[in-house]
Amino acid sequence: MTALAFDPLLPWAAVAAVAVVALAVAALAWGRGLRGWAWRALAGLALAAALAGPVLDSGIRRALSDIVILIEDASASQTLPGRADQARGAADALAASVAALPGTELRRIPLGDDPDGTLLGAALTRALAAEPEGRVAGVIAVTDGRAHDPRAIPATAPAPVHVVLTGQPGDWDRRLVIDEAPAFGLIGQPVILRLRVEDQGAVPPAVAGRAATLRLSIDGAEEQVLSVPPGVPLDVPVTPAHAGQNVVAARIDPPAADPAQLTALNDAAVIQIQGVRDRLRVLLVSGEPHAGERTWRNLLKSDTNVDLVHFTILRPPDKMDGVPLDELALIAFPTEALFQDRIKDFDLIIFDRYRIRGILPADYLDNIRRYVEDGGALLVASGPEMAGVESLHLSPLGPVLPGRPTGRMLDEAFRPTLTDAGRRHPVTAGLPGAGDDRAGTPGWGRWLRMGEIIPDADAEVLMSGAADLPLLVVNRVGKGRVALLTSDQVWLWDRGFEGGGPQLELLRRVAHWSMKEPELEEESLSAQVAVDQTVTVTRHTMGDSAGPVTVTGPDGAARALPLADEGDGRFAATFVAEAPGLYRLVDGDLTRLVAVATAAPREFEETVADARVLDLLVRATGGSVSRLSDGVPAVRTVRAGRPATGRGVAGSWIGITPRGAQAVEGTTRRPLMPGWAWLALIAALALAAWLVEGGRLGGRPARQGSRAGRRAQ
Amino acid sequence: MIRRRALVLAAALGAPLLVAGAALGQGDAPAPDPRLAAAANQLALAHVVTGDEAVDRTAAEGLAGLSLALAMRTTVEPGPPVAVALDVDDLSLLTFLYWPVTDTQPQPSPQAYVRLNRFLRAGGVILFDTRDGDVAGLGAPDGTAALRRLAAPLDVPPLAPVPQDHVLTRSFYLLEDFPGRWVGNPLWAEAPANPAGDPAGGGFRRLNDGVSPVLIGANAWAEAWAVDDRGLPVYAVGRGYDGERQREMALRFGINLVMYVLTGNYKSDQVHVPALLDRLGRESEGRP
């Protein structure tokens, strides 16, 4: 860039004055008819121009190199057999080819794995943003085209984008696609898994259209074998059998064909369905209205998932006041419906201060006993009636209750505390306010009375009250569970007496434990998989030791994993899962399946190379898609707007468009003419004026001049 | 006593104060007031001591009469009524408090109001009785200056006259009115939830199974319920047969009230039980 500038020797006013004087003198000379007036004017203006100091500014420019961006997809899907070498070789060849072009720089951008898959779009956008737009001459991506961020792919680029696909023309793959898998399912009610088998790429005729063998198993149980034609969605009903995680493993048998499919990693899927209970049906039977009744109601009604059927004995059969029935709001206790016909429908039966009053016949109480032994849940909160002859313990229900009353009531204030077993048991462990140190008494309010019982030998005493007598006792009977609270005063915690206590949490946990909530199991085995394939195994037990856990990997190899004691019945260990797949953890009767995914699960969803997601960008920039299986293309330079791909003698080529970018590195300032040249110019003009006026220039006779010229003679 | 003597001894021997502190820390807090502990165990009805001897005696006799009726007719068998001095007693062992309103009752202390508000939040119920049959005819829940003065520091929710379908009208007996010694005055309870609003309702409704923490009326119920030591009525109610019918209705109201306090919305939920059982049956038939 060169420009004319002025660097006046005198202030601009002086320069202007000189110019004005020169013009005025010339005008005067013209008026007088002097023939050399024009020369005089020029001489004066030349002087003014010399004073104005015209200079030339010129920049120093440097041509900039063009930049070619080379994106190398090194994501996990590129590790399929042959692809890594192919991609590396192609990238090196392209790099050499670019390096051979004069004035061209290469930016190699490696693209690794992300938990979200191959983020090719993000890498492209970032690489383009990092370089000056005016220098980018081309973008070459060596990839399988399986980008998992299609929305991040830029709409256009300043130079042609060439996609060089890895893979072979015969690549094909069969995969298992889970279209729909519910995360939650009601226990005992089938949920629908929608899955299909999809073939991609050049499927060999031996396999094309042939059904795949699909094997499904729930929680490692026996496999269900189905035949699934490719491309047809299939609805498979799966029934969660228990609360908590139900692990469904699905895999298709690898198709036998030559060439083999690209990968078997996408032939299996593990679906975890959280089994949840349908609405919980709770039957609450209150023997009499009492201060704690609303505590139960508050607990059960605060849970919108509970259908509460509540009966309170408002009037015993032996009390009659002669009030006509139509003035009473009492309804009969539908004992037959509840304890004979519908008893199996309840998830939990609670007896709250119930005394045998001849309302429930012995047959019905025996039904409840059978209900418990068949897997039901029973909760008994007893008041003083437990010590009397109307105690439930003396009824047919007695044998399933986890203790035998001595008949003594303790009418004294006591603070409920956790027993050693209670600190370990999930029902009471970590109750709010229970106190963290073992010696500390909980900061709960006191209760004022309790009944004395002798707990059964196999029952667990979780809380103790006055004189360390059992307060909360739980036991398993047959397939069912029973909990007994030997005091009716849990409501004092609700009322905030002496600060109260966690009555809702305690009762909630007792109720849910008795309904076999997996989180509250005493003996539990759980596993957590971290992102880095580390599996943390946690074993919770009421015993003093646990483990080792037998870990069986997907390859069938079993090993023992010793557990470390973490206190309060928790034992834990970690191991690193070397290969993806299902791991089976076994400790005694406890079995847990844990699914370990591949490090980059999305990478292997689709593996056949395909540039479809990049197609728009390639077309918008005039780039090309080529396959490495046809040979590594050469790189040429072409002018922008010309076709940027073609086929030459030596093979195909791809074009980059040199941008001719330049950088200005500095400027120089030179005077238009040196001082002596100005002097010579002015002198020459003045001489010319003198000569013209003297008639010695131009050979023109003086008489041919103007009137002024004549007069001067 | 033994412990206290041991402490005195320890102090006398110049034992460090720390020992005494540790001993106190390990020992239990003072035993709760035996009267109130018995009330908690036996579900005694309680009334507020107003300082007016006649009113307090009537309240005690009234609650005794109601307790007797409850014991004779229902499974609730309350212990002897408890008189509660608001400034001293811990209310958290109680469930129901009858509060006859007098002009002369001194204002309870701020600490007492803290306890009262905690009592209301934790599920307690207070029945205010202005005992005047609303002679002024104001027809508002804060009809008397004394009630306004006494109840002002309480967290009382918005009130409304008890509607005809309120659970109080069917928690044991079917009632249309809530007579005491007087009849025809409305009983005020927490206003029903705004049907357009939160279906669960806010405030106390969610906390306490829909039980209104405060009930306000003017029918001098204690006088209608009151019996003497021999179980005979203390006050005349109405005239002749109609009067005795009114006393019976007052007792029925008392029984309904105690059932309401103890069982909350149990009776209104029971409406749904047949439907619920029906559904259980249908679903179990549908189950595999």
XYZ file of C-alpha atoms in Angstrom, chain A residues 289-571:
283
model
C -58.956 -43.736 68.731
C -55.874 -42.483 70.519
C -53.407 -39.642 70.389
C -51.014 -41.487 68.080
C -53.553 -42.435 65.466
C -53.052 -39.305 63.437
C -49.303 -39.931 63.411
C -49.974 -43.092 61.454
C -52.431 -41.298 59.236
C -50.008 -38.459 58.589
C -47.333 -40.963 57.628
C -49.499 -43.024 55.341
C -51.385 -40.154 53.773
C -48.281 -38.094 53.084
C -47.254 -40.778 50.606
C -49.399 -40.349 47.513
C -48.400 -43.841 46.427
C -50.252 -45.430 49.316
C -53.860 -46.535 49.166
C -54.828 -46.471 52.801
C -57.694 -48.560 54.082
C -58.166 -47.515 57.672
C -60.514 -48.879 60.276
C -60.824 -47.672 63.810
C -62.902 -49.427 66.376
C -64.934 -46.443 67.544
C -67.439 -48.415 69.578
C -66.855 -51.858 71.040
C -69.645 -54.382 70.749
C -70.255 -54.326 74.497
C -71.138 -50.632 74.690
C -74.617 -49.628 73.601
C -76.196 -46.240 74.254
C -79.585 -46.777 72.714
C -79.041 -44.193 70.009
C -80.931 -45.220 66.868
C -78.716 -46.382 64.031
C -79.792 -43.554 61.729
C -78.301 -41.036 64.148
C -74.960 -42.833 64.177
C -72.240 -42.382 61.605
C -70.767 -45.795 62.304
C -70.284 -48.428 59.671
C -69.708 -52.074 60.240
C -66.152 -53.316 60.066
C -66.127 -55.324 56.799
C -64.040 -58.046 58.369
C -64.902 -60.725 55.898
C -63.963 -58.595 52.925
C -60.749 -57.449 54.529
C -59.444 -60.549 56.214
C -60.912 -63.295 54.104
C -61.457 -62.157 50.546
C -59.014 -59.335 49.975
C -56.260 -60.013 52.434
C -53.787 -61.005 49.728
C -54.179 -57.638 48.047
C -52.628 -55.731 50.910
C -48.944 -55.012 50.920
C -48.906 -54.184 54.595
C -51.218 -54.679 57.550
C -50.744 -52.473 60.586
C -52.338 -53.184 63.945
C -52.267 -50.050 66.027
C -53.196 -50.624 69.681
C -55.490 -53.405 68.654
C -57.060 -55.518 71.338
C -59.035 -58.684 70.848
C -62.591 -57.619 71.465
C -64.436 -60.327 69.676
C -64.609 -58.283 66.515
C -62.104 -60.350 64.590
C -62.871 -64.053 64.793
C -59.918 -66.346 65.392
C -60.211 -67.636 61.825
C -59.440 -64.204 60.451
C -56.474 -63.735 62.725
C -55.259 -67.090 61.517
C -55.664 -65.783 57.972
C -53.396 -62.897 58.856
C -50.824 -65.333 60.228
C -50.963 -67.254 56.967
C -50.778 -64.002 55.024
C -47.542 -63.153 56.817
C -46.061 -66.591 56.351
C -46.884 -66.403 52.645
C -44.879 -63.228 52.239
C -47.005 -60.472 53.740
C -45.923 -57.644 55.977
C -47.287 -57.052 59.466
C -46.594 -54.171 61.781
C -47.858 -54.108 65.349
C -47.658 -51.032 67.549
C -48.986 -51.969 70.921
C -50.016 -50.034 73.965
C -51.043 -51.307 77.374
C -53.433 -53.825 75.873
C -50.437 -55.981 74.947
C -49.891 -56.796 78.611
C -53.480 -57.831 79.158
C -55.652 -60.793 78.308
C -56.888 -59.089 75.160
C -53.392 -59.061 73.720
C -52.854 -59.973 70.086
C -50.060 -62.192 71.352
C -52.633 -64.514 72.876
C -54.522 -64.804 69.601
C -53.746 -67.103 66.655
C -51.560 -64.250 65.458
C -49.274 -64.709 68.479
C -46.902 -67.270 66.969
C -45.746 -64.890 64.229
C -45.161 -61.934 66.563
C -41.480 -61.559 67.389
C -41.790 -61.612 71.160
C -43.836 -62.746 74.113
C -45.228 -60.156 76.553
C -44.417 -60.668 80.215
C -47.533 -58.775 81.236
C -45.555 -55.940 82.747
C -46.068 -52.310 81.676
C -43.353 -49.830 82.490
C -44.859 -46.436 83.259
C -41.682 -44.463 83.300
C -39.991 -41.958 81.035
C -37.244 -43.409 78.892
C -35.226 -42.354 75.922
C -35.391 -44.729 72.945
C -31.896 -45.764 71.885
C -30.466 -47.885 69.133
C -29.080 -51.259 70.042
C -25.862 -52.563 68.498
C -27.953 -54.411 65.971
C -29.980 -51.242 65.417
C -26.879 -49.295 64.465
C -26.224 -51.851 61.741
C -29.736 -52.518 60.571
C -30.771 -50.386 57.597
C -34.105 -49.628 59.254
C -32.558 -47.740 62.131
C -28.972 -47.065 61.019
C -28.387 -43.381 60.565
C -31.778 -42.224 61.782
C -31.658 -38.440 62.058
C -30.424 -37.530 65.522
C -29.308 -41.062 66.379
C -25.841 -39.801 67.266
C -22.802 -40.715 65.300
C -20.538 -41.944 68.035
C -21.328 -45.282 69.536
C -21.455 -44.057 73.121
C -23.675 -41.065 72.379
C -27.302 -41.318 73.318
C -29.635 -40.016 70.660
C -30.932 -36.514 71.205
C -34.514 -37.660 70.918
C -37.425 -36.903 73.210
C -38.502 -39.430 75.765
C -41.471 -41.739 75.719
C -43.456 -42.424 78.812
C -44.453 -46.052 78.781
C -43.759 -49.358 77.130
C -44.594 -52.995 77.527
C -42.080 -55.628 78.433
C -41.552 -58.514 76.062
C -39.168 -61.396 75.772
C -38.030 -61.297 72.163
C -37.864 -64.458 70.120
C -34.404 -65.906 69.768
C -34.214 -65.266 66.042
C -35.686 -61.757 66.166
C -33.591 -58.629 65.857
C -33.963 -56.006 68.570
C -33.256 -52.672 66.881
C -34.244 -50.206 69.577
C -34.382 -50.446 73.299
C -36.246 -48.413 75.855
C -36.529 -48.346 79.609
C -33.996 -50.614 81.348
C -32.704 -51.634 77.900
C -35.848 -53.638 77.243
C -36.713 -54.283 73.603
C -38.678 -51.451 72.011
C -38.541 -52.206 68.300
C -38.241 -55.850 67.296
C -38.283 -57.197 63.753
C -38.346 -60.716 62.491
C -38.908 -62.810 59.405
C -41.639 -65.359 59.483
C -41.868 -67.745 56.601
C -41.659 -65.527 53.532
C -43.051 -62.516 55.344
C -41.857 -59.972 57.823
C -43.117 -58.727 61.143
C -42.200 -55.666 63.159
C -43.316 -54.991 66.715
C -43.167 -51.673 68.510
C -43.789 -52.258 72.195
C -44.876 -48.704 72.922
C -47.724 -46.643 71.526
C -46.012 -43.362 72.232
C -44.188 -42.656 69.022
C -46.640 -39.757 68.720
C -44.736 -37.904 71.435
C -41.976 -37.428 68.861
C -44.565 -36.076 66.469
C -45.849 -33.682 69.092
C -42.336 -32.410 69.774
C -42.192 -33.476 73.437
C -38.610 -32.715 74.600
C -37.695 -31.939 71.028
C -39.422 -34.942 69.501
C -37.741 -37.353 67.157
C -37.750 -38.780 63.632
C -41.030 -40.642 63.966
C -42.025 -40.360 60.298
C -38.666 -41.609 59.070
C -38.616 -44.455 61.572
C -42.131 -45.632 60.813
C -41.603 -45.201 57.099
C -38.486 -47.330 57.167
C -40.081 -50.011 59.328
C -43.035 -50.162 56.960
C -40.891 -50.289 53.843
C -38.516 -52.832 55.311
C -41.431 -55.106 56.046
C -42.511 -54.687 52.428
C -39.029 -55.813 51.334
C -37.783 -52.547 49.930
C -34.361 -53.501 48.516
C -32.673 -50.423 49.951
C -33.535 -51.532 53.452
C -32.367 -55.131 53.201
C -30.055 -56.214 55.998
C -28.075 -58.437 53.690
C -27.427 -56.611 50.489
C -24.902 -56.632 47.738
C -24.690 -53.637 45.484
C -22.321 -52.409 42.846
C -21.604 -49.055 41.302
C -19.776 -48.641 38.022
C -17.696 -45.518 37.620
C -16.851 -43.911 34.292
C -13.385 -45.423 34.329
C -14.744 -49.001 34.478
C -14.058 -49.226 38.198
C -16.706 -51.277 39.941
C -17.284 -50.584 43.618
C -18.863 -53.545 45.365
C -20.616 -52.821 48.639
C -21.854 -55.570 50.888
C -24.082 -54.740 53.813
C -24.580 -57.357 56.455
C -25.716 -57.870 60.005
C -22.882 -60.354 60.447
C -19.357 -59.606 61.537
C -17.682 -60.562 58.326
C -18.525 -60.835 54.685
C -17.065 -61.988 51.459
C -15.072 -62.696 49.539
C -17.378 -61.958 46.642
C -17.041 -64.168 43.606
C -16.853 -62.063 40.477
C -17.596 -63.800 37.215
C -16.696 -61.769 34.170
C -18.263 -61.855 30.719
C -15.607 -64.345 29.625
C -16.756 -66.770 32.311
C -13.641 -66.507 34.424
C -14.391 -66.313 38.150
C -12.256 -64.802 40.842
C -12.629 -64.029 44.498
C -12.740 -60.409 45.593
C -11.959 -59.893 49.282
C -13.917 -57.138 51.024
C -12.618 -54.562 53.464
C -14.570 -53.743 56.638
C -15.847 -50.171 56.663
C -17.672 -50.407 59.977
C -21.335 -50.753 60.939
C -21.756 -53.816 58.796
C -20.469 -52.272 55.577
C -17.851 -54.107 53.561
